[in-house]
Coordinates of C-alpha atoms and ligand atoms in Angstrom, one line a residue:
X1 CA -28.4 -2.6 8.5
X2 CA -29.5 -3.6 5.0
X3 CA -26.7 -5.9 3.0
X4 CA -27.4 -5.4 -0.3
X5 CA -25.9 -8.8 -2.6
X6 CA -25.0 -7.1 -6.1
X7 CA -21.6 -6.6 -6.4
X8 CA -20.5 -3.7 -8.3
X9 CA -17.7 -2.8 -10.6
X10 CA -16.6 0.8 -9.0
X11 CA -17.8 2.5 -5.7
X12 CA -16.9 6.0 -5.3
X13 CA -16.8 8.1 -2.1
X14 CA -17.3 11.8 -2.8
X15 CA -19.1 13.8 -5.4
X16 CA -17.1 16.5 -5.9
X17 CA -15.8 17.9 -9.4
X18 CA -13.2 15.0 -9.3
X19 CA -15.4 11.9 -8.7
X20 CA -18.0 14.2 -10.8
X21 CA -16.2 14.1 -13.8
X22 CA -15.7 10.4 -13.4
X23 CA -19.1 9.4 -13.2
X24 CA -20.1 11.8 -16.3
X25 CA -17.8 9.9 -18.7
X26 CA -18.7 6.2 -17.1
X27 CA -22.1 7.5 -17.6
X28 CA -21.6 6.7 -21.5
X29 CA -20.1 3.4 -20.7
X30 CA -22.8 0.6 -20.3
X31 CA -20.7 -2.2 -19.4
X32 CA -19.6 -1.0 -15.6
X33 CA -22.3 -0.8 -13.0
X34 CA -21.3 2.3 -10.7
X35 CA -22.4 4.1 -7.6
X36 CA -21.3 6.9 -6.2
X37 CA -21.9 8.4 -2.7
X38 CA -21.7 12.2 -1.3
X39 CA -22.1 13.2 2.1
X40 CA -23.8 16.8 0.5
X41 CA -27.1 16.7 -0.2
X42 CA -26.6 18.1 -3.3
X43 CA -23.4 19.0 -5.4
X44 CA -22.0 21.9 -3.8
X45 CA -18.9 23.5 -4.7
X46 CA -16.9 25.0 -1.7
X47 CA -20.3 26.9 -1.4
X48 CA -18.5 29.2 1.4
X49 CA -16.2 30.8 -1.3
X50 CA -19.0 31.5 -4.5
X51 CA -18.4 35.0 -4.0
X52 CA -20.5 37.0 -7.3
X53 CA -17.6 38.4 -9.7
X54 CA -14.7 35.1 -8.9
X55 CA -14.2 33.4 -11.4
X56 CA -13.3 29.4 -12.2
X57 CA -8.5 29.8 -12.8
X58 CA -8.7 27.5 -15.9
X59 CA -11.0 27.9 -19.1
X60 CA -14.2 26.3 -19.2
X61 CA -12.8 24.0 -21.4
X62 CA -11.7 22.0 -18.2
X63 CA -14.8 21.1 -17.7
X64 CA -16.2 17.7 -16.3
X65 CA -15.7 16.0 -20.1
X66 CA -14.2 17.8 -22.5
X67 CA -10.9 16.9 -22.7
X68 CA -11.9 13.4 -22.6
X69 CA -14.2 13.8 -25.6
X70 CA -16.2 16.9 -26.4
X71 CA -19.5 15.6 -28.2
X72 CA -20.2 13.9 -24.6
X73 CA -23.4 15.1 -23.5
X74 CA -22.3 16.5 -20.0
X75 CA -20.1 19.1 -22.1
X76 CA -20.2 22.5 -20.4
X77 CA -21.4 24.1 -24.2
X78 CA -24.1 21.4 -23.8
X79 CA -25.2 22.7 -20.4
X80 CA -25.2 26.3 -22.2
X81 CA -26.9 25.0 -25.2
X82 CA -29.9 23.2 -23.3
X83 CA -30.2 26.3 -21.0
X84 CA -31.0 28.9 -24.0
X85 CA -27.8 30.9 -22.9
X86 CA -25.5 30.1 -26.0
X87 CA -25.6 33.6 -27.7
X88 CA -25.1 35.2 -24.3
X89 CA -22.5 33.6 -23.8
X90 CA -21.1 33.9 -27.2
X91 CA -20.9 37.6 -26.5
X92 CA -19.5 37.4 -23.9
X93 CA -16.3 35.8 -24.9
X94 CA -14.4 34.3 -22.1
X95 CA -12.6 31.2 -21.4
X96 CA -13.2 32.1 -17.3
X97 CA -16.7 31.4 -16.4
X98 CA -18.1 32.7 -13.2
X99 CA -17.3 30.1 -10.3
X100 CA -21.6 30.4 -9.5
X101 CA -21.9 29.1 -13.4
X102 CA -19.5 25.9 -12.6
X103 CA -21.4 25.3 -9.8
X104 CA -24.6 25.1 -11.4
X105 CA -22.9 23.2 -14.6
X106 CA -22.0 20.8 -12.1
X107 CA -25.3 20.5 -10.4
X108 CA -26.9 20.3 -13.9
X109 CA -24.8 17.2 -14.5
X110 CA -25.2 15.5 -11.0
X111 CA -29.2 15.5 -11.5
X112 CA -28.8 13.4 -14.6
X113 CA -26.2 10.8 -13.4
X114 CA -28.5 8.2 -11.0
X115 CA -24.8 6.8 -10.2
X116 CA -24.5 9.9 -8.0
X117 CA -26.2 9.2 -4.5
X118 CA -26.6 12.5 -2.5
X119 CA -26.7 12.6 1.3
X120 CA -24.8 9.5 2.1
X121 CA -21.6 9.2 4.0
X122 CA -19.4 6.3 3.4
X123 CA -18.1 5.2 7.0
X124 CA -16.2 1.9 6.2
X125 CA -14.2 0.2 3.7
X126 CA -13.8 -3.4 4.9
X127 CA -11.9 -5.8 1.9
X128 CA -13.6 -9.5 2.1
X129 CA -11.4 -12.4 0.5
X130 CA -14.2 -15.3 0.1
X131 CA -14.8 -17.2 -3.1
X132 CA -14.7 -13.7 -4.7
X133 CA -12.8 -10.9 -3.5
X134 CA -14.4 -7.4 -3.3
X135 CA -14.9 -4.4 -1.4
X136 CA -17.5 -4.1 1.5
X137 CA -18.7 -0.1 1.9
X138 CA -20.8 0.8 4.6
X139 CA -23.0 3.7 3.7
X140 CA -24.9 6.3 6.2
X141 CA -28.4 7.8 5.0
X142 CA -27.0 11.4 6.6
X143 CA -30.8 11.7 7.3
X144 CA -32.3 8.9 8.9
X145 CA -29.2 7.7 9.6
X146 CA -29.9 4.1 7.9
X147 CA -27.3 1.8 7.1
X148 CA -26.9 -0.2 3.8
X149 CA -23.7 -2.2 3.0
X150 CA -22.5 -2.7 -0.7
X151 CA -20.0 -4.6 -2.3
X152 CA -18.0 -3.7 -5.1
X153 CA -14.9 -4.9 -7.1
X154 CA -12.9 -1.5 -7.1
X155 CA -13.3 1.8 -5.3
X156 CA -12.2 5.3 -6.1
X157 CA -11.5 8.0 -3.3
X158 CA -12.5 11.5 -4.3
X159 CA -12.8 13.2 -0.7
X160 CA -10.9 16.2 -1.6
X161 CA -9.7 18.7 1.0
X162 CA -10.4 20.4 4.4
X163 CA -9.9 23.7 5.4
X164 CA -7.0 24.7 7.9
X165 CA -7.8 26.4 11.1
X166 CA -4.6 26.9 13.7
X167 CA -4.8 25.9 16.6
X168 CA -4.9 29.3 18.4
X169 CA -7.7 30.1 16.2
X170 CA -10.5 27.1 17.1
X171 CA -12.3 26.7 19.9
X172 CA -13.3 31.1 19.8
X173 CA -16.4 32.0 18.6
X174 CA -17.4 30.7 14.4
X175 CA -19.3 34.1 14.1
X176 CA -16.6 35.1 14.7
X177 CA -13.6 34.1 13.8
X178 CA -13.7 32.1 10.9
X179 CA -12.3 30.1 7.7
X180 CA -12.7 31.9 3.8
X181 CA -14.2 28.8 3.7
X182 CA -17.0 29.7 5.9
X183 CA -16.9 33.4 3.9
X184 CA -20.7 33.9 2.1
X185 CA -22.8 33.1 5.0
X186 CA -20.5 34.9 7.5
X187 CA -21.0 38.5 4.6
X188 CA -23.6 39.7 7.1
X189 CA -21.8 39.6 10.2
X190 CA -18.9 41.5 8.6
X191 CA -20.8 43.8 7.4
X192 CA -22.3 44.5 10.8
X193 CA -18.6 44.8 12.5
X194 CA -16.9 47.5 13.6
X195 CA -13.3 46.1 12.1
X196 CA -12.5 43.0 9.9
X197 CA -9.3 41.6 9.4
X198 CA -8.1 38.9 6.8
X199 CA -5.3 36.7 7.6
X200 CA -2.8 35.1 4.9
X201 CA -2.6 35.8 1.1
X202 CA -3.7 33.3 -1.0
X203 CA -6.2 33.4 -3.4
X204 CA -9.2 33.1 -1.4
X205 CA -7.6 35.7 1.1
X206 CA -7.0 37.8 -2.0
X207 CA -11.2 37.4 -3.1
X208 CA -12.1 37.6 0.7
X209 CA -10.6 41.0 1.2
X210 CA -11.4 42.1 -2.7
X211 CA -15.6 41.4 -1.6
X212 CA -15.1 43.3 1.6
X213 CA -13.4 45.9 0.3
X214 CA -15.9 47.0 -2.3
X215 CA -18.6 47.3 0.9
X216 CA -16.0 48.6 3.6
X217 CA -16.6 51.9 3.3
X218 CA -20.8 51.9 2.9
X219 CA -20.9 49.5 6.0
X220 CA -18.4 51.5 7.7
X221 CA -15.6 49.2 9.1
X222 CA -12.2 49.0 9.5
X223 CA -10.3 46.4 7.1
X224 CA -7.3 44.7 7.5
X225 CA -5.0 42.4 5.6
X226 CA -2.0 40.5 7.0
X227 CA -0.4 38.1 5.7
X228 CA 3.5 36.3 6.8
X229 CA 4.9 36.4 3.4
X230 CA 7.2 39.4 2.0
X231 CA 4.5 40.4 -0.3
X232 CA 1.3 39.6 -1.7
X233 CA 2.9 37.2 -4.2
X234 CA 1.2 36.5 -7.6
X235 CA 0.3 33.6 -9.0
X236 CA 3.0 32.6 -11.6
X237 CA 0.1 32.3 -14.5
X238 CA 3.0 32.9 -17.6
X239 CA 1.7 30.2 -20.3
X240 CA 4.5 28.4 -20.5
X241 CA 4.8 27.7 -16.2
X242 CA 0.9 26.8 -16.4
X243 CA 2.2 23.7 -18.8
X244 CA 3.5 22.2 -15.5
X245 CA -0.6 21.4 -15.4
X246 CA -0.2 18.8 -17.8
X247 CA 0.0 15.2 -18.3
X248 CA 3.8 15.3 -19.4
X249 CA 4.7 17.0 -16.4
X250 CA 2.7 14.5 -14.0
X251 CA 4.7 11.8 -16.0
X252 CA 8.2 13.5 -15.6
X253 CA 7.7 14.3 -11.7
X254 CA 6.1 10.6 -11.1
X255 CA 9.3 9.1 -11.7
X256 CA 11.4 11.5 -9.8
X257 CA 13.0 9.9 -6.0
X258 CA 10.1 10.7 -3.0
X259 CA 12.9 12.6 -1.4
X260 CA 13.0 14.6 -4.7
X261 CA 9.7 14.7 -5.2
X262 CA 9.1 16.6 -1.8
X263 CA 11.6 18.9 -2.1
X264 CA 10.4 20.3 -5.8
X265 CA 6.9 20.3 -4.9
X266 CA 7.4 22.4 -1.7
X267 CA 9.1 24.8 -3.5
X268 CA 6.4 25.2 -6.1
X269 CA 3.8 27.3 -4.2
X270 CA 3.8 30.3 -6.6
X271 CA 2.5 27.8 -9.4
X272 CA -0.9 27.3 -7.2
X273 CA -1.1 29.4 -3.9
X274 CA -0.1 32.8 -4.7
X275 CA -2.9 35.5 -6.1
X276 CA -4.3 35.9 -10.0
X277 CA -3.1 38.9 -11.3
X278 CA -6.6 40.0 -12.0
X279 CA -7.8 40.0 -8.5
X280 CA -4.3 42.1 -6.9
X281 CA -5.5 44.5 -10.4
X282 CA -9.3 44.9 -8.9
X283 CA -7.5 45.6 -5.5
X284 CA -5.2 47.8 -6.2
X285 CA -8.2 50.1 -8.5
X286 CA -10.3 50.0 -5.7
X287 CA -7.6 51.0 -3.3
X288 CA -6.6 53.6 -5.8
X289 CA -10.3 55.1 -6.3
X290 CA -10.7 55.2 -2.4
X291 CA -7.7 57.6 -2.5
X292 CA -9.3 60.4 -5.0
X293 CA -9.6 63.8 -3.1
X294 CA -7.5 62.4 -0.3
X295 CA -10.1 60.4 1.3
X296 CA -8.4 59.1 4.0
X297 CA -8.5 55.1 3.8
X298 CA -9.8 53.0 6.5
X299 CA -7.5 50.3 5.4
X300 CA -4.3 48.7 5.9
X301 CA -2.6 45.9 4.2
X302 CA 0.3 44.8 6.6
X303 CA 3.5 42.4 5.3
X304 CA 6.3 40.3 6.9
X305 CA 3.6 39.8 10.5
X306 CA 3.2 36.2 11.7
X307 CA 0.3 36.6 13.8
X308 CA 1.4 34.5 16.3
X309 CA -1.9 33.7 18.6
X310 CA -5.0 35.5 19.5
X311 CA -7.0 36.3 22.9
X312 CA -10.5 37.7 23.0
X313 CA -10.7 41.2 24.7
X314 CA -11.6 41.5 28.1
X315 CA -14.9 43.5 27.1
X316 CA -16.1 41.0 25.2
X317 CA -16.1 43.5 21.9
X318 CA -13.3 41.9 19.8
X319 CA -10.3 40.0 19.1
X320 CA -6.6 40.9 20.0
X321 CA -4.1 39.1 17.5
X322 CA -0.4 38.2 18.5
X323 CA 1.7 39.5 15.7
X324 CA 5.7 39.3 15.0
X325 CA 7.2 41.6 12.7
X326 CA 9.5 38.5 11.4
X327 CA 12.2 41.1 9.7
X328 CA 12.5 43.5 12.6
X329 CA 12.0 40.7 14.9
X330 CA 9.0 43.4 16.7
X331 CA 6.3 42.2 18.4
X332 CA 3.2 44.0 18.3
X333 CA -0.7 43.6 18.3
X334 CA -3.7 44.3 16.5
X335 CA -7.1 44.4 16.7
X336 CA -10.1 43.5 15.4
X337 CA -13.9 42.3 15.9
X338 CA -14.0 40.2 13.3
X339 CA -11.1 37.4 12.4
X340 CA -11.3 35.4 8.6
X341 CA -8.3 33.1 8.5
X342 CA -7.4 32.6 5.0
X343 CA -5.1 29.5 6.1
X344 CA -5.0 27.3 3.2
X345 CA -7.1 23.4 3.0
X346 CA -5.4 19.9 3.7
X347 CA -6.6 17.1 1.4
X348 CA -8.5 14.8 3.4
X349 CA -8.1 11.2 3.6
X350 CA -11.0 9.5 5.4
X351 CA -9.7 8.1 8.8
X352 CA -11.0 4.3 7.2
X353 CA -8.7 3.9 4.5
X354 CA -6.4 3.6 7.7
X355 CA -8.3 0.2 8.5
X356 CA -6.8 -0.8 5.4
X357 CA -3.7 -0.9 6.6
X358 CA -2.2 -4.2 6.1
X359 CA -3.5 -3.9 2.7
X360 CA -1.7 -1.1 1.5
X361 CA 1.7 0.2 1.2
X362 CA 2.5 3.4 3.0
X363 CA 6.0 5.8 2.8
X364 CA 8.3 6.7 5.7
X365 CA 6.3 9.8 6.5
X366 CA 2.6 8.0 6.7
X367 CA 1.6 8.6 3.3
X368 CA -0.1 5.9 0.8
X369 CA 1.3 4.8 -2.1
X370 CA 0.5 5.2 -5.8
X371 CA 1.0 3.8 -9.0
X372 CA 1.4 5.7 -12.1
X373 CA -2.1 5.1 -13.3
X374 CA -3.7 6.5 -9.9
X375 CA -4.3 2.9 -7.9
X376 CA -2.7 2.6 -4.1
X377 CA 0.0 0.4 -4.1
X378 CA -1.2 -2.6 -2.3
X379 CA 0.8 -5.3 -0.1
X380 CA -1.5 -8.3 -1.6
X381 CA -2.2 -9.7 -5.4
X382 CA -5.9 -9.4 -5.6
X383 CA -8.0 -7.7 -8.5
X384 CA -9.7 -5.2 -6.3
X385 CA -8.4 -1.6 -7.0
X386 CA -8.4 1.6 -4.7
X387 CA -8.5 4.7 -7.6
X388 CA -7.6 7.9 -5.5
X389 CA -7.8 11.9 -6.6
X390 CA -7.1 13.2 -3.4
X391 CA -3.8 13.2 -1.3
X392 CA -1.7 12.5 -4.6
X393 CA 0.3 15.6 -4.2
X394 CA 3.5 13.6 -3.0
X395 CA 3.2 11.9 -6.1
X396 CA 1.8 13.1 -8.5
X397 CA 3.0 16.6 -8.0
X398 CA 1.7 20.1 -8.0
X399 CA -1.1 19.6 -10.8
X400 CA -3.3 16.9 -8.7
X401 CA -5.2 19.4 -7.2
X402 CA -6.3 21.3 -10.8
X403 CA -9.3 20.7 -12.4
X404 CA -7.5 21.1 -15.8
X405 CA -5.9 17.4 -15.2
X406 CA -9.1 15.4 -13.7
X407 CA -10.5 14.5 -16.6
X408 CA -6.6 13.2 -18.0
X409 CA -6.5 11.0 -14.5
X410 CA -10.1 9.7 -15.0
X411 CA -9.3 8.7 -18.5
X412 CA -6.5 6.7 -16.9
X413 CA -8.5 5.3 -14.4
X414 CA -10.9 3.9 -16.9
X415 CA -8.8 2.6 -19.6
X416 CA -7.2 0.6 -16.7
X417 CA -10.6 -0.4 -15.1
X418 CA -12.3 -1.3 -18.0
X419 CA -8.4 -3.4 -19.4
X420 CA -8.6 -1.5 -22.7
X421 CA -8.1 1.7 -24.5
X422 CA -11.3 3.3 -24.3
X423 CA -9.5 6.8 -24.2
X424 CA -6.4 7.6 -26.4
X425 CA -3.6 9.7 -24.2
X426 CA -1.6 11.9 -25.5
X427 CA 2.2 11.2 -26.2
X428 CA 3.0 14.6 -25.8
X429 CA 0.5 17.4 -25.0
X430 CA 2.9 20.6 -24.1
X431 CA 5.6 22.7 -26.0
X432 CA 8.4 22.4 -23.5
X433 CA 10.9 19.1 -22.0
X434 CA 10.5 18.3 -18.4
X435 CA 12.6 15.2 -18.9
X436 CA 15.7 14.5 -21.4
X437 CA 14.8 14.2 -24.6
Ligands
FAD501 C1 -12.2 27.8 -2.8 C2 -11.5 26.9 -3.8 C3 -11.5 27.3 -5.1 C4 -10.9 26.5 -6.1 N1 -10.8 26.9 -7.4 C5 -10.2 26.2 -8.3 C6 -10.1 26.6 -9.7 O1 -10.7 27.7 -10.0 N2 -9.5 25.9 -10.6 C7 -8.8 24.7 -10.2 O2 -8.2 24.1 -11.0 N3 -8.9 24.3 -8.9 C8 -9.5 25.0 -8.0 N4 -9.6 24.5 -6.7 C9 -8.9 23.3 -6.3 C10 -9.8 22.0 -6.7 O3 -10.2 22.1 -8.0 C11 -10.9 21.8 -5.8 O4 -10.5 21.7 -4.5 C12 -11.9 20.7 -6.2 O5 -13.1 20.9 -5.5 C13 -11.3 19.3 -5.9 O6 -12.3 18.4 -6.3 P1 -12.5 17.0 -5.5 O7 -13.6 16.3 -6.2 O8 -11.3 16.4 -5.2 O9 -13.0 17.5 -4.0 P2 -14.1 18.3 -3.3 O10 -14.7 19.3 -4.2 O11 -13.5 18.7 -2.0 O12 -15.2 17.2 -3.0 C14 -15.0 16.1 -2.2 C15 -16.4 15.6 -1.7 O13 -16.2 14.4 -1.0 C16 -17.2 14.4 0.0 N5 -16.9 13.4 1.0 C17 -15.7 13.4 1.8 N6 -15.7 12.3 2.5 C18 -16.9 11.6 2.3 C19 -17.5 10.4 2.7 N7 -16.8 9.6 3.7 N8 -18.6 10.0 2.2 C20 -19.3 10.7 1.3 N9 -18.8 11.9 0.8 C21 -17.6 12.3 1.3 C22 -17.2 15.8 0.5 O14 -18.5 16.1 1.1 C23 -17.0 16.6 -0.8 O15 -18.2 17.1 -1.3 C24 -10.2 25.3 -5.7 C25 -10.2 25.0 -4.3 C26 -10.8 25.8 -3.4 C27 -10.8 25.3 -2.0

């Protein structure tokens, strides 16, 4: 274990587009000394879900600086620019890049930033009250598995989220049965099945079952989607609901009761987990072209069905799923060789923050607290500071989660870590009032 003696200003655990976007503007700073550590190693965005033809839900202009300041050098029309691809892109005129392009905007980025350490796993937080107070981190070289311990001043949590597998669904086989998460690599194995069925109807679901669609009837299986809602529910995309994206409505639901707070944003799922409109369009065309001439369709899209469990078949060539027809209160099963579970992510809060304990303040259900300006709420006066970007949902409401208001909270975060305005924010950035005017 190597203890290294420099203490820095801000530590940050996770490189993804959240922690990204932070190190891109401190990049421009010179008076913070910053490291950041990813597990990865190499940016990689959800790298199971780059499907060719998705595309990033907000404009490009949400990229990793932007909003912050658009001559910054890490601009996505820099990235463009220095690749030789600004009059391609000029033609083609759209706000919604392909997701592959963020990707590789972002990696573009992360190989300038020597903040950004790849291929190290933070494993400990550990706060040390001596003459100076300060954070200890313990970092894992993922590779050779060698230790270095850092101090800093502050830290800043960027760990994002995990995908969701129920319970009936783990421990059966991962060629199997499998998260959208795990989609790209798995293509092949679907495409070698003899029937695939999707499970939920999210987004992902939704691009999942769009990709196998287009190859369903060349490789020859049978496709199925099921999902427990009514319908395959849209995303609520209308200009004036996206502007609950935005720093006023962050501001508005911040102040709201906890107990108010949980009950709006449970309610607000159409705002981020229902479909595009685009993607239910390319479905339903393709569904419609299949038809032509009365080709009979080897697919079915089934509402209203919990699937309740699933067994693997006795002759080892398949899956049978549980389902319950939750309106006719029917039972029935279905069956399948292949299983993709489209069953949503969890943010992920690294089990060592919970060695913090006595440090921080949680709520009555287990949940950190969070001031307004993104710190957790802490049980001692000291100057060390614990920025967070994931598990904010609770209080920071339904937008935490969007790329279109990281670079807004990482403008916070450094006005309040450096103690001055170094970003202006906007008094007002939307049309409409969430609170009383
Ligand atoms: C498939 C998918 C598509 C999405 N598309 C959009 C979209 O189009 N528009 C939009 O606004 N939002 C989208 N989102 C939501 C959101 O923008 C993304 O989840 C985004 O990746 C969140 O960024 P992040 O930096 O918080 O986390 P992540 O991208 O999840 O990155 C967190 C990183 O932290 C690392 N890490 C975790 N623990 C440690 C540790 N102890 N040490 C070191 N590293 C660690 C992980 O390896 C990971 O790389 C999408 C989400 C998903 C799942």
């Amino acid at each position: 274990m190597v203890q290294q003696e420099e203490i820095y200003d801000l530590i940050g655990v996770g490189v993804g587009p959240f922690n990204l976007s932070l190190a891109a503007l401190l990049d421009e700073i010179d008076e913070v000394n910053t490291l950041f550590f990813e597990q990865k190693e190499q940016f990689d965005w959800h790298p199971g879900m780059l499907i060719e033809g998705t595309k990033l839900q907000v404009p490009f202009l949400a990229d990793l600086v932007t909003m912050a300041d658009p001559t910054n050098k890490h601009s996505f029309l820099n990235y463009i620019s220095k690749n030789d691809r600004m009059y391609q892109f000029y033609f083609l005129q759209r706000l919604d890049i392909p997701r592959r392009e963020y990707n590789d905007y972002c990696q573009w980025v992360s190989k300038q930033l020597s903040s950004c350490q790849f291929g190290h796993r933070v494993s400990n937080i550990r706060h040390v009250k001596e003459e100076e107070t300060y954070f200890e981190v313990t970092v894992e070289n993922v590779k050779t598995n060698e230790t270095n311990v850092y101090k800093t001043k502050h830290m800043v949590m960027g760990t994002g989220s995990v995908p969701v597998m129920p319970k009936s669904f783990q421990n059966l086989s991962d060629e199997d049965v499998f998260h959208t998460a795990d989609y790209v690599p798995k293509q092949d194995r679907c495409r070698n099945a003899k029937s695939v069925t999707v499970v939920g109807s999210g987004q992902s679901a939704a691009e999942a079952f769009r990709e196998l669609l287009k190859e369903q009837r060349e490789c020859g299986f049978r496709l199925d989607w099921i999902t427990r809602s009514a319908s395959f529910e849209s995303m609520e995309e209308s200009k004036l609901s996206l502007e609950h994206f935005s720093p006023d409505y962050v501001k508005y639901f911040y102040q709201l009761p906890q107990k108010d707070k949980d009950e709006i944003f449970a309610n607000q799922g159409l705002y981020y987990k229902g479909i595009s409109n685009h993607t239910i369009e390319d479905i339903y065309n393709l569904l419609y072209e299949y038809s032509v001439g009365n080709d009979q369709l080897n697919v079915g899209l089934q509402v209203l069905s919990e699937v309740r469990g699933i067994e693997p078949k006795s002759d080892g060539t398949g899956y049978v799923l549980d389902c319950f027809h939750w309106q006719k209160k029917e039972s029935y099963q279905h069956e399948s060789e292949v299983v993709i579970t489209a069953t949503g992510y969890k943010p992920y809060v690294p089990e060592f923050i919970h060695y913090l304990s006595e440090f921080l303040e949680w709520d009555e259900e287990g949940r950190y607290k969070v001031e307004a300006d993104y710190r957790l709420k802490k049980t001692e006066n000291v100057e060390n500071e614990i920025y967070v970007h994931s598990g904010i949902s609770h209080t920071h409401g339904v937008g935490s989660t969007n790329l279109g208001l990281a670079v807004h909270r990482n403008k916070v975060i450094i006005n309040h870590l450096l103690g001055r305005e170094v970003y202006k924010l906007p008094e007002k950035s939307i049309f409409q009032s969430f609170d009383i005017e």
